[in-house]
Amino acid sequence: MAADTDGTLGIVGDGPERDALEAQADALTHADRIDFLGVLDDDADVCGHMRAADVFCSPNTREGFRIRSARRWRAT
């Protein structure tokens, strides 16, 4: 249960659904655990967030440069 954990959700990127997603997030009990980080201009920042995550999801229908680049940075 969310109340029993200290998990957070960071959403990197931007797009046409952002306003709707923020509205959904605001309606949740634990809305304070969701951060919309927007577009990160530095690939190293993107890679850092991916490396720090326990779970990573890319909902894109096409893969971009940053994701391919980040895979080279996979933690071992």
N, CA, C and O atoms as a GROMACS GRO file, in nm:
protein
  304
    1MET      N    1   0.084  -0.117   0.000
    1MET     CA    2   0.000   0.000   0.000
    1MET      C    3   0.089   0.124   0.000
    1MET      O    4   0.194   0.125   0.064
    2ALA      N    5   0.048   0.227  -0.069
    2ALA     CA    6   0.131   0.347  -0.084
    2ALA      C    7   0.166   0.411   0.049
    2ALA      O    8   0.276   0.465   0.065
    3ALA      N    9   0.077   0.406   0.144
    3ALA     CA   10   0.103   0.468   0.273
    3ALA      C   11   0.215   0.398   0.349
    3ALA      O   12   0.276   0.456   0.438
    4ASP      N   13   0.243   0.273   0.313
    4ASP     CA   14   0.345   0.195   0.382
    4ASP      C   15   0.483   0.206   0.318
    4ASP      O   16   0.577   0.143   0.366
    5THR      N   17   0.496   0.283   0.212
    5THR     CA   18   0.623   0.294   0.142
    5THR      C   19   0.663   0.441   0.128
    5THR      O   20   0.584   0.531   0.155
    6ASP      N   21   0.786   0.462   0.087
    6ASP     CA   22   0.832   0.599   0.062
    6ASP      C   23   0.858   0.620  -0.087
    6ASP      O   24   0.937   0.706  -0.124
    7GLY      N   25   0.792   0.541  -0.172
    7GLY     CA   26   0.812   0.550  -0.316
    7GLY      C   27   0.767   0.682  -0.374
    7GLY      O   28   0.674   0.746  -0.324
    8THR      N   29   0.834   0.721  -0.482
    8THR     CA   30   0.797   0.843  -0.554
    8THR      C   31   0.793   0.812  -0.703
    8THR      O   32   0.845   0.710  -0.749
    9LEU      N   33   0.732   0.901  -0.777
    9LEU     CA   34   0.724   0.888  -0.922
    9LEU      C   35   0.778   1.016  -0.983
    9LEU      O   36   0.728   1.125  -0.954
   10GLY      N   37   0.878   1.003  -1.067
   10GLY     CA   38   0.930   1.118  -1.141
   10GLY      C   39   0.900   1.099  -1.288
   10GLY      O   40   0.934   0.996  -1.346
   11ILE      N   41   0.836   1.197  -1.349
   11ILE     CA   42   0.799   1.189  -1.489
   11ILE      C   43   0.886   1.288  -1.566
   11ILE      O   44   0.875   1.409  -1.548
   12VAL      N   45   0.972   1.234  -1.651
   12VAL     CA   46   1.063   1.315  -1.731
   12VAL      C   47   1.005   1.330  -1.870
   12VAL      O   48   0.960   1.233  -1.931
   13GLY      N   49   1.006   1.451  -1.920
   13GLY     CA   50   0.956   1.477  -2.054
   13GLY      C   51   0.834   1.567  -2.052
   13GLY      O   52   0.791   1.615  -1.947
   14ASP      N   53   0.782   1.588  -2.170
   14ASP     CA   54   0.669   1.679  -2.185
   14ASP      C   55   0.590   1.634  -2.308
   14ASP      O   56   0.643   1.561  -2.392
   15GLY      N   57   0.470   1.674  -2.318
   15GLY     CA   58   0.390   1.638  -2.432
   15GLY      C   59   0.248   1.687  -2.419
   15GLY      O   60   0.213   1.755  -2.322
   16PRO      N   61   0.164   1.652  -2.516
   16PRO     CA   62   0.029   1.705  -2.519
   16PRO      C   63  -0.061   1.654  -2.406
   16PRO      O   64  -0.165   1.715  -2.380
   17GLU      N   65  -0.024   1.548  -2.340
   17GLU     CA   66  -0.106   1.492  -2.231
   17GLU      C   67  -0.063   1.541  -2.093
   17GLU      O   68  -0.120   1.500  -1.992
   18ARG      N   69   0.036   1.628  -2.088
   18ARG     CA   70   0.089   1.668  -1.957
   18ARG      C   71  -0.016   1.731  -1.867
   18ARG      O   72  -0.027   1.695  -1.750
   19ASP      N   73  -0.095   1.824  -1.919
   19ASP     CA   74  -0.196   1.890  -1.835
   19ASP      C   75  -0.296   1.789  -1.780
   19ASP      O   76  -0.332   1.795  -1.662
   20ALA      N   77  -0.339   1.695  -1.863
   20ALA     CA   78  -0.434   1.593  -1.817
   20ALA      C   79  -0.370   1.503  -1.711
   20ALA      O   80  -0.434   1.466  -1.613
   21LEU      N   81  -0.243   1.467  -1.732
   21LEU     CA   82  -0.173   1.384  -1.634
   21LEU      C   83  -0.154   1.456  -1.502
   21LEU      O   84  -0.168   1.397  -1.395
   22GLU      N   85  -0.121   1.584  -1.508
   22GLU     CA   86  -0.105   1.661  -1.384
   22GLU      C   87  -0.237   1.672  -1.309
   22GLU      O   88  -0.239   1.665  -1.186
   23ALA      N   89  -0.348   1.687  -1.382
   23ALA     CA   90  -0.479   1.693  -1.318
   23ALA      C   91  -0.512   1.560  -1.251
   23ALA      O   92  -0.565   1.557  -1.140
   24GLN      N   93  -0.480   1.450  -1.317
   24GLN     CA   94  -0.501   1.318  -1.257
   24GLN      C   95  -0.415   1.302  -1.133
   24GLN      O   96  -0.462   1.253  -1.031
   25ALA      N   97  -0.290   1.342  -1.142
   25ALA     CA   98  -0.198   1.328  -1.029
   25ALA      C   99  -0.245   1.411  -0.910
   25ALA      O  100  -0.238   1.365  -0.796
   26ASP      N  101  -0.294   1.531  -0.936
   26ASP     CA  102  -0.340   1.619  -0.828
   26ASP      C  103  -0.457   1.559  -0.752
   26ASP      O  104  -0.478   1.591  -0.635
   27ALA      N  105  -0.534   1.473  -0.818
   27ALA     CA  106  -0.652   1.413  -0.754
   27ALA      C  107  -0.616   1.292  -0.668
   27ALA      O  108  -0.702   1.240  -0.597
   28LEU      N  109  -0.493   1.246  -0.674
   28LEU     CA  110  -0.453   1.127  -0.598
   28LEU      C  111  -0.422   1.160  -0.453
   28LEU      O  112  -0.384   1.272  -0.420
   29THR      N  113  -0.440   1.060  -0.367
   29THR     CA  114  -0.412   1.077  -0.225
   29THR      C  115  -0.266   1.115  -0.200
   29THR      O  116  -0.237   1.198  -0.113
   30HIS      N  117  -0.176   1.057  -0.275
   30HIS     CA  118  -0.033   1.082  -0.254
   30HIS      C  119   0.025   1.166  -0.368
   30HIS      O  120   0.134   1.138  -0.418
   31ALA      N  121  -0.047   1.269  -0.407
   31ALA     CA  122  -0.004   1.357  -0.517
   31ALA      C  123   0.132   1.420  -0.488
   31ALA      O  124   0.206   1.454  -0.580
   32ASP      N  125   0.164   1.437  -0.361
   32ASP     CA  126   0.292   1.498  -0.324
   32ASP      C  127   0.412   1.410  -0.358
   32ASP      O  128   0.526   1.456  -0.348
   33ARG      N  129   0.389   1.286  -0.397
   33ARG     CA  130   0.496   1.194  -0.432
   33ARG      C  131   0.522   1.188  -0.582
   33ARG      O  132   0.603   1.108  -0.628
   34ILE      N  133   0.454   1.273  -0.659
   34ILE     CA  134   0.469   1.273  -0.804
   34ILE      C  135   0.533   1.405  -0.847
   34ILE      O  136   0.483   1.512  -0.814
   35ASP      N  137   0.643   1.396  -0.919
   35ASP     CA  138   0.714   1.514  -0.970
   35ASP      C  139   0.714   1.510  -1.122
   35ASP      O  140   0.758   1.413  -1.183
   36PHE      N  141   0.665   1.617  -1.183
   36PHE     CA  142   0.674   1.634  -1.327
   36PHE      C  143   0.799   1.716  -1.354
   36PHE      O  144   0.802   1.837  -1.329
   37LEU      N  145   0.903   1.651  -1.404
   37LEU     CA  146   1.033   1.715  -1.421
   37LEU      C  147   1.048   1.789  -1.552
   37LEU      O  148   1.141   1.869  -1.568
   38GLY      N  149   0.958   1.765  -1.646
   38GLY     CA  150   0.966   1.832  -1.776
   38GLY      C  151   1.081   1.780  -1.860
   38GLY      O  152   1.137   1.674  -1.831
   39VAL      N  153   1.115   1.854  -1.962
   39VAL     CA  154   1.223   1.816  -2.052
   39VAL      C  155   1.356   1.847  -1.984
   39VAL      O  156   1.378   1.958  -1.934
   40LEU      N  157   1.444   1.749  -1.982
   40LEU     CA  158   1.578   1.769  -1.928
   40LEU      C  159   1.673   1.782  -2.047
   40LEU      O  160   1.686   1.690  -2.128
   41ASP      N  161   1.738   1.897  -2.058
   41ASP     CA  162   1.821   1.926  -2.173
   41ASP      C  163   1.953   1.849  -2.175
   41ASP      O  164   2.010   1.826  -2.282
   42ASP      N  165   1.999   1.811  -2.060
   42ASP     CA  166   2.128   1.742  -2.051
   42ASP      C  167   2.106   1.591  -2.047
   42ASP      O  168   2.038   1.540  -1.958
   43ASP      N  169   2.162   1.519  -2.143
   43ASP     CA  170   2.148   1.374  -2.148
   43ASP      C  171   2.197   1.308  -2.019
   43ASP      O  172   2.142   1.206  -1.977
   44ALA      N  173   2.297   1.365  -1.958
   44ALA     CA  174   2.349   1.309  -1.833
   44ALA      C  175   2.244   1.315  -1.723
   44ALA      O  176   2.237   1.226  -1.639
   45ASP      N  177   2.163   1.419  -1.722
   45ASP     CA  178   2.054   1.429  -1.624
   45ASP      C  179   1.951   1.319  -1.647
   45ASP      O  180   1.903   1.256  -1.552
   46VAL      N  181   1.916   1.297  -1.773
   46VAL     CA  182   1.821   1.192  -1.807
   46VAL      C  183   1.877   1.057  -1.763
   46VAL      O  184   1.807   0.978  -1.698
   47CYS      N  185   2.001   1.030  -1.797
   47CYS     CA  186   2.065   0.904  -1.760
   47CYS      C  187   2.072   0.888  -1.609
   47CYS      O  188   2.053   0.778  -1.557
   48GLY      N  189   2.098   0.996  -1.538
   48GLY     CA  190   2.104   0.991  -1.392
   48GLY      C  191   1.972   0.950  -1.330
   48GLY      O  192   1.969   0.870  -1.237
   49HIS      N  193   1.863   1.004  -1.382
   49HIS     CA  194   1.731   0.965  -1.330
   49HIS      C  195   1.701   0.819  -1.361
   49HIS      O  196   1.644   0.748  -1.279
   50MET      N  197   1.740   0.775  -1.479
   50MET     CA  198   1.716   0.636  -1.516
   50MET      C  199   1.799   0.541  -1.428
   50MET      O  200   1.748   0.439  -1.383
   51ARG      N  201   1.924   0.574  -1.404
   51ARG     CA  202   2.010   0.490  -1.321
   51ARG      C  203   1.961   0.485  -1.176
   51ARG      O  204   1.974   0.382  -1.109
   52ALA      N  205   1.906   0.595  -1.129
   52ALA     CA  206   1.862   0.602  -0.989
   52ALA      C  207   1.729   0.530  -0.966
   52ALA      O  208   1.695   0.501  -0.851
   53ALA      N  209   1.656   0.503  -1.072
   53ALA     CA  210   1.522   0.444  -1.058
   53ALA      C  211   1.529   0.295  -1.028
   53ALA      O  212   1.614   0.223  -1.081
   54ASP      N  213   1.440   0.249  -0.942
   54ASP     CA  214   1.424   0.106  -0.920
   54ASP      C  215   1.340   0.046  -1.032
   54ASP      O  216   1.355  -0.072  -1.066
   55VAL      N  217   1.252   0.126  -1.090
   55VAL     CA  218   1.167   0.084  -1.201
   55VAL      C  219   1.170   0.195  -1.305
   55VAL      O  220   1.159   0.313  -1.272
   56PHE      N  221   1.186   0.156  -1.432
   56PHE     CA  222   1.188   0.253  -1.541
   56PHE      C  223   1.088   0.208  -1.647
   56PHE      O  224   1.082   0.090  -1.682
   57CYS      N  225   1.010   0.302  -1.697
   57CYS     CA  226   0.912   0.273  -1.802
   57CYS      C  227   0.922   0.382  -1.908
   57CYS      O  228   0.927   0.500  -1.877
   58SER      N  229   0.926   0.340  -2.034
   58SER     CA  230   0.925   0.434  -2.145
   58SER      C  231   0.799   0.408  -2.228
   58SER      O  232   0.795   0.312  -2.304
   59PRO      N  233   0.698   0.492  -2.213
   59PRO     CA  234   0.572   0.470  -2.284
   59PRO      C  235   0.571   0.520  -2.428
   59PRO      O  236   0.466   0.520  -2.492
   60ASN      N  237   0.685   0.562  -2.479
   60ASN     CA  238   0.691   0.613  -2.617
   60ASN      C  239   0.666   0.502  -2.718
   60ASN      O  240   0.706   0.388  -2.697
   61THR      N  241   0.600   0.537  -2.827
   61THR     CA  242   0.580   0.440  -2.934
   61THR      C  243   0.701   0.434  -3.024
   61THR      O  244   0.715   0.341  -3.104
   62ARG      N  245   0.789   0.531  -3.013
   62ARG     CA  246   0.915   0.528  -3.086
   62ARG      C  247   1.026   0.563  -2.989
   62ARG      O  248   1.007   0.642  -2.896
   63GLU      N  249   1.140   0.506  -3.010
   63GLU     CA  250   1.251   0.526  -2.919
   63GLU      C  251   1.338   0.640  -2.968
   63GLU      O  252   1.372   0.646  -3.086
   64GLY      N  253   1.373   0.729  -2.878
   64GLY     CA  254   1.454   0.845  -2.915
   64GLY      C  255   1.599   0.828  -2.882
   64GLY      O  256   1.638   0.730  -2.819
   65PHE      N  257   1.679   0.923  -2.922
   65PHE     CA  258   1.824   0.920  -2.900
   65PHE      C  259   1.859   0.903  -2.754
   65PHE      O  260   1.947   0.824  -2.720
   66ARG      N  261   1.791   0.974  -2.667
   66ARG     CA  262   1.828   0.970  -2.526
   66ARG      C  263   1.813   0.831  -2.466
   66ARG      O  264   1.894   0.790  -2.384
   67ILE      N  265   1.711   0.759  -2.506
   67ILE     CA  266   1.692   0.626  -2.451
   67ILE      C  267   1.803   0.533  -2.498
   67ILE      O  268   1.860   0.459  -2.418
   68ARG      N  269   1.835   0.536  -2.626
   68ARG     CA  270   1.944   0.453  -2.676
   68ARG      C  271   2.075   0.490  -2.607
   68ARG      O  272   2.153   0.404  -2.569
   69SER      N  273   2.097   0.619  -2.591
   69SER     CA  274   2.218   0.666  -2.525
   69SER      C  275   2.222   0.617  -2.380
   69SER      O  276   2.327   0.577  -2.331
   70ALA      N  277   2.108   0.621  -2.314
   70ALA     CA  278   2.102   0.581  -2.173
   70ALA      C  279   2.131   0.434  -2.156
   70ALA      O  280   2.187   0.394  -2.054
   71ARG      N  281   2.094   0.353  -2.250
   71ARG     CA  282   2.119   0.209  -2.238
   71ARG      C  283   2.268   0.180  -2.231
   71ARG      O  284   2.310   0.081  -2.170
   72ARG      N  285   2.348   0.263  -2.292
   72ARG     CA  286   2.492   0.245  -2.282
   72ARG      C  287   2.540   0.271  -2.139
   72ARG      O  288   2.648   0.226  -2.100
   73TRP      N  289   2.461   0.343  -2.062
   73TRP     CA  290   2.498   0.379  -1.926
   73TRP      C  291   2.441   0.282  -1.823
   73TRP      O  292   2.450   0.308  -1.703
   74ARG      N  293   2.384   0.171  -1.866
   74ARG     CA  294   2.320   0.077  -1.775
   74ARG      C  295   2.414   0.040  -1.661
   74ARG      O  296   2.530   0.005  -1.682
   75ALA      N  297   2.362   0.050  -1.539
   75ALA     CA  298   2.440   0.017  -1.422
   75ALA      C  299   2.465  -0.133  -1.416
   75ALA      O  300   2.379  -0.212  -1.454
   76THR      N  301   2.582  -0.171  -1.369
   76THR     CA  302   2.613  -0.314  -1.357
   76THR      C  303   2.625  -0.355  -1.213
   76THR      O  304   2.652  -0.471  -1.183
   0.00000   0.00000   0.00000
